[in-house]
Amino acid sequence: MLSQAQRTAILELHTQGVAKREIARVLGISRVAVRKVLRSNSTTVPEMNRAQKAEPYRQQILEFFEQCKGNLVRVHEELRAGGAQLSYAALTAFCRRHGIGYRPPQPAGRYDFACGEELQHDTSPHELELAGRKRKVQTASAVLCYSRMLFFQCYPTFQRFDCKVFLTDALRYMGGATARVMIDNTHVVVLRGSGRDMVPVPEMAAFGERFGFEFVAHAIGNANRSGRVERPFSFIEGNFLAGRTFSSWEDLNQRAREWCDKVNSTYKKHIRAVPRELYTVERLHLKPLPAWIPEVYRLQQRLVDIEGYVALHTNRYSVPVEWIGRRVEVRETKDKIEIQLDTRRLAPHRRIAEAERQRITLAEHRPPRGQPTPRPVRIRKRMPFSPLLPSWPNMWRG
């Protein structure tokens, strides 16, 4: 079908006395098309009233659409079973033209951010091969909205403790903090409400105050508001995780950091810049980190069992046998487990990232073979003195 510009050119050339054959040769169209335009003497493109093959089955399509819960593949199968000679492409085109099961597209918005204004944080589950077996992990990601600097790490679970550990590492990687951190309405941070009415957990609000930022949440279902961090998840899954195997959690997160360094130094077509170069400008607007950043920890109370172990997340960590039956304080950090009896006695362990039902025993916590195991000293309580009772010698004399 000829466009409006072609029709206008045909009419103008005809008024100048150009022959029909010459008009067809110049514009690269047939002489029949030239005659039709000259006969209509109009530049308006005519509407096509083509009969649709699916029109006789309109009522059946509506009924099957409800029965098949909007699955057009099933609708097509039911129509063909009823004897309808209709292709699947004709069915989908008919439904699209008449708005059956289709919503009109909504125009996408655009969010612009100033330097140091916002950092977006979110998590997503992914599958990978770790230590020889496939498993599901939680990928936590953070992106600076202006420079698109990316940082992510993987965890077996993502609780409040893991969130604080990740954000601390992310802010150290970025070299500063933004004015706000945008989150998806996750229960890890949210106490109540959603969107603008979101109230963070006091523990997380205090954590944000330490670095000078506040948590904000976007409206439920408005994933475009956090598009800076949502978009890289498919890139991580299709590029970093594809075809790679990892020996341990330390190996996984170290290679993830190295991959972030590589990606942040690569030219991005959608922003027409290198994130690392934009970061040099944004870093000047980030809030400086505190002079001293305390290590994120989780504190718990435990009782040493009869075998001389302390249980934590199904794993058991050894302590000196003299501590059997004593109550201890367990301090869990990113890489360590510190079991403390008092200010002078401490048993450190390397932290196991996930619940594996392992038993970790240090040689110094067990006496050498053949040496008797020291037993805990029992302290007998003395009977309080009372003037109504006779003295101890008189009691024994009878």
Short mmCIF file of C-alpha atoms in Angstrom, two decimals:
data_model
loop_
_atom_site.label_atom_id
_atom_site.label_comp_id
_atom_site.label_asym_id
_atom_site.label_seq_id
_atom_site.Cartn_x
_atom_site.Cartn_y
_atom_site.Cartn_z
CA MET A 1 0.00 0.00 0.00
CA LEU A 2 1.30 3.43 -0.94
CA SER A 3 2.05 5.92 1.79
CA GLN A 4 0.71 9.45 1.96
CA ALA A 5 4.07 10.86 0.83
CA GLN A 6 4.09 8.65 -2.29
CA ARG A 7 0.53 9.68 -3.15
CA THR A 8 1.43 13.35 -2.80
CA ALA A 9 4.45 12.89 -5.10
CA ILE A 10 2.30 11.17 -7.77
CA LEU A 11 -0.23 14.01 -7.81
CA GLU A 12 2.46 16.71 -7.94
CA LEU A 13 4.33 15.01 -10.80
CA HIS A 14 1.08 14.57 -12.69
CA THR A 15 0.25 18.30 -12.38
CA GLN A 16 3.73 19.04 -13.82
CA GLY A 17 2.87 17.02 -16.94
CA VAL A 18 5.02 13.96 -16.21
CA ALA A 19 3.76 10.82 -17.94
CA LYS A 20 2.35 7.95 -15.87
CA ARG A 21 5.04 5.56 -17.11
CA GLU A 22 7.77 8.00 -16.03
CA ILE A 23 6.12 8.54 -12.60
CA ALA A 24 6.03 4.78 -12.03
CA ARG A 25 9.71 4.44 -13.04
CA VAL A 26 10.91 7.30 -10.84
CA LEU A 27 9.00 6.19 -7.71
CA GLY A 28 9.59 2.48 -8.27
CA ILE A 29 5.91 1.50 -8.29
CA SER A 30 3.53 -0.05 -10.80
CA ARG A 31 1.55 1.95 -13.37
CA VAL A 32 -1.64 0.40 -11.99
CA ALA A 33 -0.95 1.98 -8.60
CA VAL A 34 -0.31 5.33 -10.28
CA ARG A 35 -3.64 5.13 -12.12
CA LYS A 36 -5.52 4.33 -8.89
CA VAL A 37 -4.05 7.35 -7.13
CA LEU A 38 -4.83 9.64 -10.03
CA ARG A 39 -8.36 8.25 -10.22
CA SER A 40 -8.95 8.91 -6.49
CA ASN A 41 -7.24 12.33 -6.68
CA SER A 42 -6.56 12.17 -2.91
CA THR A 43 -3.48 11.84 -0.71
CA THR A 44 -5.41 10.07 2.09
CA VAL A 45 -4.46 6.42 2.57
CA PRO A 46 -7.67 4.36 2.24
CA GLU A 47 -8.71 2.11 5.10
CA MET A 48 -8.65 -1.61 4.52
CA ASN A 49 -11.87 -3.41 5.36
CA ARG A 50 -10.56 -6.95 5.21
CA ALA A 51 -12.77 -9.76 6.49
CA GLN A 52 -11.37 -11.51 9.54
CA LYS A 53 -11.45 -15.30 9.62
CA ALA A 54 -12.13 -15.38 13.35
CA GLU A 55 -15.18 -13.10 13.21
CA PRO A 56 -17.74 -15.97 12.81
CA TYR A 57 -16.34 -17.59 15.97
CA ARG A 58 -16.40 -14.48 18.15
CA GLN A 59 -18.93 -15.82 20.67
CA GLN A 60 -17.13 -19.14 20.95
CA ILE A 61 -13.82 -17.37 21.48
CA LEU A 62 -15.28 -15.35 24.35
CA GLU A 63 -16.72 -18.46 25.99
CA PHE A 64 -13.56 -20.53 25.62
CA PHE A 65 -11.47 -17.58 26.82
CA GLU A 66 -13.30 -17.67 30.17
CA GLN A 67 -13.21 -21.47 30.44
CA CYS A 68 -9.50 -21.70 29.58
CA LYS A 69 -8.57 -18.87 31.96
CA GLY A 70 -7.16 -16.65 29.22
CA ASN A 71 -4.87 -19.27 27.65
CA LEU A 72 -5.17 -18.66 23.89
CA VAL A 73 -3.34 -21.89 23.08
CA ARG A 74 -6.13 -23.84 24.77
CA VAL A 75 -8.76 -21.62 23.11
CA HIS A 76 -7.28 -22.47 19.70
CA GLU A 77 -7.28 -26.18 20.53
CA GLU A 78 -10.96 -26.07 21.52
CA LEU A 79 -11.89 -24.16 18.35
CA ARG A 80 -10.05 -26.67 16.16
CA ALA A 81 -11.73 -29.54 18.02
CA GLY A 82 -15.08 -27.93 17.19
CA GLY A 83 -14.25 -27.87 13.48
CA ALA A 84 -13.09 -24.27 13.09
CA GLN A 85 -10.57 -23.76 10.26
CA LEU A 86 -8.53 -21.06 11.96
CA SER A 87 -4.80 -20.61 12.49
CA TYR A 88 -3.32 -19.60 15.83
CA ALA A 89 -1.89 -16.38 14.32
CA ALA A 90 -5.34 -15.38 13.05
CA LEU A 91 -6.80 -16.02 16.51
CA THR A 92 -4.22 -13.92 18.34
CA ALA A 93 -4.52 -11.10 15.79
CA PHE A 94 -8.31 -11.08 16.20
CA CYS A 95 -8.02 -11.00 20.01
CA ARG A 96 -5.45 -8.23 19.85
CA ARG A 97 -7.60 -6.03 17.57
CA HIS A 98 -10.71 -6.50 19.72
CA GLY A 99 -8.97 -6.22 23.10
CA ILE A 100 -9.67 -9.81 24.21
CA GLY A 101 -7.05 -10.63 26.82
CA TYR A 102 -4.85 -7.70 25.85
CA ARG A 103 -4.24 -4.49 27.70
CA PRO A 104 -3.19 -1.37 25.84
CA PRO A 105 0.51 -0.64 26.40
CA GLN A 106 1.32 2.02 28.94
CA PRO A 107 4.04 4.57 28.21
CA ALA A 108 7.15 4.01 30.30
CA GLY A 109 8.40 6.77 32.54
CA ARG A 110 11.92 7.93 33.18
CA TYR A 111 13.67 8.57 36.49
CA ASP A 112 16.62 10.92 36.66
CA PHE A 113 18.93 10.97 39.67
CA ALA A 114 21.54 13.45 40.76
CA CYS A 115 25.00 12.46 41.97
CA GLY A 116 24.87 10.78 45.37
CA GLU A 117 21.09 10.98 45.56
CA GLU A 118 20.05 7.31 45.69
CA LEU A 119 21.32 3.76 45.93
CA GLN A 120 18.93 0.92 45.06
CA HIS A 121 19.09 -2.44 46.82
CA ASP A 122 17.19 -5.67 46.15
CA THR A 123 17.57 -9.46 46.27
CA SER A 124 16.73 -12.25 43.83
CA PRO A 125 17.00 -16.07 44.03
CA HIS A 126 19.34 -17.83 41.60
CA GLU A 127 20.56 -21.38 41.06
CA LEU A 128 24.26 -22.25 40.76
CA GLU A 129 26.72 -25.06 41.36
CA LEU A 130 28.53 -24.71 44.68
CA ALA A 131 30.97 -27.27 46.08
CA GLY A 132 29.91 -29.86 43.54
CA ARG A 133 26.15 -29.62 43.96
CA LYS A 134 23.43 -27.39 42.60
CA ARG A 135 21.66 -25.17 45.07
CA LYS A 136 19.58 -22.01 45.31
CA VAL A 137 21.18 -18.84 46.66
CA GLN A 138 19.99 -15.34 47.43
CA THR A 139 21.74 -12.70 45.32
CA ALA A 140 21.87 -9.29 46.97
CA SER A 141 22.64 -6.36 44.67
CA ALA A 142 23.21 -2.63 45.08
CA VAL A 143 23.51 0.00 42.33
CA LEU A 144 24.36 3.69 42.44
CA CYS A 145 21.59 5.33 40.43
CA TYR A 146 23.69 8.01 38.75
CA SER A 147 26.86 6.16 37.77
CA ARG A 148 25.29 2.62 37.61
CA MET A 149 28.13 1.21 39.74
CA LEU A 150 27.13 -2.38 40.53
CA PHE A 151 27.99 -4.54 43.54
CA PHE A 152 26.49 -7.90 44.49
CA GLN A 153 27.12 -10.87 46.78
CA CYS A 154 25.45 -14.26 47.33
CA TYR A 155 24.15 -15.71 50.60
CA PRO A 156 22.44 -18.97 51.59
CA THR A 157 19.68 -16.95 53.28
CA PHE A 158 19.03 -13.24 53.53
CA GLN A 159 18.00 -12.13 56.99
CA ARG A 160 18.44 -8.84 58.80
CA PHE A 161 21.98 -9.77 59.83
CA ASP A 162 22.90 -10.60 56.22
CA CYS A 163 21.33 -7.36 55.01
CA LYS A 164 23.50 -5.27 57.33
CA VAL A 165 26.60 -7.26 56.36
CA PHE A 166 25.88 -6.75 52.65
CA LEU A 167 25.11 -3.03 52.88
CA THR A 168 28.26 -2.47 54.91
CA ASP A 169 30.35 -4.21 52.24
CA ALA A 170 28.48 -2.36 49.47
CA LEU A 171 29.07 1.07 51.01
CA ARG A 172 32.72 0.24 51.50
CA TYR A 173 32.94 -0.81 47.86
CA MET A 174 31.25 2.41 46.76
CA GLY A 175 33.44 4.49 49.03
CA GLY A 176 30.53 6.42 50.56
CA ALA A 177 26.80 6.56 51.18
CA THR A 178 23.92 8.18 49.32
CA ALA A 179 21.12 10.26 50.81
CA ARG A 180 18.64 7.36 50.60
CA VAL A 181 18.53 3.63 49.89
CA MET A 182 15.58 2.42 47.82
CA ILE A 183 14.27 -1.07 48.71
CA ASP A 184 11.51 -3.37 47.57
CA ASN A 185 9.03 -3.70 50.46
CA THR A 186 11.01 -6.48 52.15
CA HIS A 187 10.21 -7.68 55.67
CA VAL A 188 13.94 -7.55 56.44
CA VAL A 189 13.76 -3.74 56.61
CA VAL A 190 10.04 -2.92 56.79
CA LEU A 191 8.28 -2.84 60.15
CA ARG A 192 4.90 -1.79 58.77
CA GLY A 193 3.35 0.00 55.81
CA SER A 194 4.53 0.16 52.20
CA GLY A 195 5.64 2.75 49.69
CA ARG A 196 5.69 6.25 51.14
CA ASP A 197 4.04 5.01 54.34
CA MET A 198 6.79 2.47 55.03
CA VAL A 199 8.23 2.51 58.55
CA PRO A 200 11.57 0.70 58.90
CA VAL A 201 12.52 -1.58 61.77
CA PRO A 202 14.23 0.51 64.49
CA GLU A 203 17.32 -1.68 64.22
CA MET A 204 17.64 -0.96 60.50
CA ALA A 205 16.78 2.72 60.93
CA ALA A 206 19.64 3.00 63.44
CA PHE A 207 21.92 1.20 60.99
CA GLY A 208 21.06 3.77 58.31
CA GLU A 209 21.72 6.66 60.68
CA ARG A 210 25.21 5.29 61.28
CA PHE A 211 26.04 5.88 57.59
CA GLY A 212 23.83 8.94 57.11
CA PHE A 213 21.11 7.51 54.82
CA GLU A 214 17.44 6.61 55.19
CA PHE A 215 15.49 3.65 53.84
CA VAL A 216 12.63 4.37 51.41
CA ALA A 217 10.34 1.89 49.62
CA HIS A 218 8.54 2.14 46.31
CA ALA A 219 4.85 1.42 45.88
CA ILE A 220 3.88 -2.24 45.70
CA GLY A 221 3.95 -3.42 42.09
CA ASN A 222 5.90 -0.39 40.84
CA ALA A 223 9.06 -2.26 39.86
CA ASN A 224 10.06 0.51 37.44
CA ARG A 225 10.91 2.70 40.44
CA SER A 226 13.75 0.29 41.29
CA GLY A 227 14.73 -0.44 37.69
CA ARG A 228 18.41 0.42 38.25
CA VAL A 229 18.84 -2.66 40.46
CA GLU A 230 16.19 -4.89 38.85
CA ARG A 231 17.80 -4.82 35.42
CA PRO A 232 21.24 -6.30 36.35
CA PHE A 233 19.77 -9.50 37.86
CA SER A 234 19.19 -11.07 34.43
CA PHE A 235 22.70 -9.93 33.43
CA ILE A 236 24.17 -11.62 36.52
CA GLU A 237 22.28 -14.83 35.82
CA GLY A 238 23.07 -14.91 32.10
CA ASN A 239 26.71 -13.77 32.31
CA PHE A 240 28.31 -14.34 35.70
CA LEU A 241 26.52 -17.51 36.79
CA ALA A 242 26.30 -19.11 33.34
CA GLY A 243 28.80 -21.97 33.02
CA ARG A 244 30.66 -21.18 36.25
CA THR A 245 31.14 -23.45 39.26
CA PHE A 246 32.35 -22.39 42.69
CA SER A 247 34.21 -24.28 45.39
CA SER A 248 33.00 -22.31 48.44
CA TRP A 249 31.11 -19.24 49.53
CA GLU A 250 34.37 -17.32 49.84
CA ASP A 251 35.32 -18.28 46.27
CA LEU A 252 31.85 -17.29 45.01
CA ASN A 253 31.78 -13.84 46.59
CA GLN A 254 35.40 -13.08 45.76
CA ARG A 255 34.82 -13.86 42.08
CA ALA A 256 31.60 -11.83 42.21
CA ARG A 257 33.58 -8.81 43.43
CA GLU A 258 36.16 -9.27 40.67
CA TRP A 259 33.36 -9.55 38.09
CA CYS A 260 31.84 -6.29 39.38
CA ASP A 261 35.22 -4.58 38.92
CA LYS A 262 35.31 -5.78 35.33
CA VAL A 263 31.71 -4.82 34.52
CA ASN A 264 32.01 -1.39 36.13
CA SER A 265 35.00 -0.65 33.88
CA THR A 266 33.16 -1.65 30.67
CA TYR A 267 31.38 0.74 28.30
CA LYS A 268 27.56 0.54 28.54
CA LYS A 269 25.56 1.30 25.42
CA HIS A 270 22.32 2.16 27.24
CA ILE A 271 24.03 4.95 29.23
CA ARG A 272 26.74 5.69 26.61
CA ALA A 273 29.42 5.82 29.27
CA VAL A 274 31.63 3.74 31.55
CA PRO A 275 30.21 3.42 35.09
CA ARG A 276 33.67 3.76 36.64
CA GLU A 277 34.19 7.11 34.88
CA LEU A 278 30.79 8.42 36.00
CA TYR A 279 31.62 7.19 39.50
CA THR A 280 34.63 9.50 39.69
CA VAL A 281 32.17 12.39 39.47
CA GLU A 282 29.54 10.87 41.78
CA ARG A 283 32.04 9.94 44.49
CA LEU A 284 32.58 13.62 45.26
CA HIS A 285 28.89 13.87 46.24
CA LEU A 286 28.72 10.70 48.40
CA LYS A 287 28.60 11.04 52.16
CA PRO A 288 31.93 9.96 53.68
CA LEU A 289 31.95 6.75 55.67
CA PRO A 290 32.43 6.93 59.47
CA ALA A 291 36.02 6.93 60.71
CA TRP A 292 35.31 3.64 62.50
CA ILE A 293 32.75 1.15 61.19
CA PRO A 294 31.88 -1.42 63.85
CA GLU A 295 31.71 -5.02 62.68
CA VAL A 296 28.18 -6.31 62.16
CA TYR A 297 27.43 -9.06 64.67
CA ARG A 298 24.60 -11.16 66.05
CA LEU A 299 24.62 -11.94 69.78
CA GLN A 300 23.07 -15.07 71.29
CA GLN A 301 23.13 -17.03 74.56
CA ARG A 302 23.88 -20.76 74.60
CA LEU A 303 24.46 -23.57 77.10
CA VAL A 304 27.48 -25.84 76.56
CA ASP A 305 26.25 -29.42 76.13
CA ILE A 306 27.63 -32.54 77.81
CA GLU A 307 29.98 -33.22 74.87
CA GLY A 308 31.60 -29.79 75.08
CA TYR A 309 29.93 -28.16 72.07
CA VAL A 310 27.78 -25.10 71.42
CA ALA A 311 25.00 -25.44 68.81
CA LEU A 312 24.37 -22.60 66.35
CA HIS A 313 22.28 -22.95 63.14
CA THR A 314 22.52 -26.80 63.36
CA ASN A 315 26.33 -26.58 63.44
CA ARG A 316 28.25 -27.42 66.62
CA TYR A 317 31.39 -25.57 67.71
CA SER A 318 33.76 -26.96 70.33
CA VAL A 319 34.77 -25.20 73.56
CA PRO A 320 37.15 -26.21 76.38
CA VAL A 321 35.77 -29.15 78.36
CA GLU A 322 35.92 -27.07 81.56
CA TRP A 323 32.99 -25.07 80.16
CA ILE A 324 30.58 -28.02 80.08
CA GLY A 325 27.25 -27.00 81.61
CA ARG A 326 28.18 -23.30 81.65
CA ARG A 327 26.23 -20.55 79.93
CA VAL A 328 28.23 -18.74 77.26
CA GLU A 329 27.76 -15.78 74.94
CA VAL A 330 28.00 -16.45 71.18
CA ARG A 331 29.04 -13.55 68.97
CA GLU A 332 28.43 -14.23 65.27
CA THR A 333 30.11 -11.99 62.67
CA LYS A 334 30.54 -12.25 58.92
CA ASP A 335 33.52 -14.64 59.09
CA LYS A 336 33.90 -15.65 62.73
CA ILE A 337 32.11 -17.26 65.65
CA GLU A 338 33.38 -16.08 69.05
CA ILE A 339 32.22 -18.06 72.08
CA GLN A 340 32.93 -16.19 75.30
CA LEU A 341 32.66 -17.47 78.85
CA ASP A 342 33.92 -14.30 80.52
CA THR A 343 36.17 -11.36 79.67
CA ARG A 344 39.32 -13.50 79.74
CA ARG A 345 38.18 -16.80 78.20
CA LEU A 346 37.28 -16.80 74.51
CA ALA A 347 36.96 -19.61 71.93
CA PRO A 348 37.10 -18.31 68.30
CA HIS A 349 35.97 -20.36 65.27
CA ARG A 350 35.68 -19.81 61.54
CA ARG A 351 32.01 -19.25 60.72
CA ILE A 352 30.18 -21.75 58.50
CA ALA A 353 27.91 -19.72 56.24
CA GLU A 354 25.00 -22.17 56.10
CA ALA A 355 23.32 -24.82 58.22
CA GLU A 356 25.21 -28.02 57.36
CA ARG A 357 24.98 -29.98 60.64
CA GLN A 358 28.77 -29.99 60.92
CA ARG A 359 30.82 -30.53 64.06
CA ILE A 360 33.86 -28.27 64.31
CA THR A 361 36.44 -29.34 66.89
CA LEU A 362 39.65 -27.49 67.71
CA ALA A 363 42.58 -29.55 68.99
CA GLU A 364 43.29 -27.20 71.90
CA HIS A 365 39.76 -27.79 73.23
CA ARG A 366 40.40 -31.51 73.83
CA PRO A 367 43.08 -32.97 76.15
CA PRO A 368 45.68 -35.28 74.57
CA ARG A 369 44.87 -38.98 74.43
CA GLY A 370 45.59 -40.70 77.74
CA GLN A 371 45.35 -37.51 79.79
CA PRO A 372 42.38 -37.44 82.19
CA THR A 373 39.65 -35.01 81.38
CA PRO A 374 39.38 -32.31 84.06
CA ARG A 375 36.03 -32.28 85.72
CA PRO A 376 34.23 -29.12 86.63
CA VAL A 377 34.68 -28.09 90.28
CA ARG A 378 31.51 -28.24 92.30
CA ILE A 379 31.11 -25.47 94.83
CA ARG A 380 29.14 -26.44 97.93
CA LYS A 381 26.93 -23.79 99.39
CA ARG A 382 27.48 -23.01 103.06
CA MET A 383 24.50 -22.97 105.38
CA PRO A 384 23.70 -19.42 106.48
CA PHE A 385 24.43 -18.64 110.13
CA SER A 386 21.41 -18.38 112.46
CA PRO A 387 21.48 -17.59 116.21
CA LEU A 388 18.55 -19.99 116.74
CA LEU A 389 20.62 -22.95 115.62
CA PRO A 390 23.37 -24.38 117.81
CA SER A 391 26.91 -24.07 116.66
CA TRP A 392 28.40 -26.82 114.50
CA PRO A 393 30.48 -28.45 117.30
CA ASN A 394 27.48 -28.61 119.63
CA MET A 395 25.37 -30.16 116.87
CA TRP A 396 27.86 -32.98 116.36
CA ARG A 397 28.16 -33.57 120.11
CA GLY A 398 24.42 -34.15 120.32
#
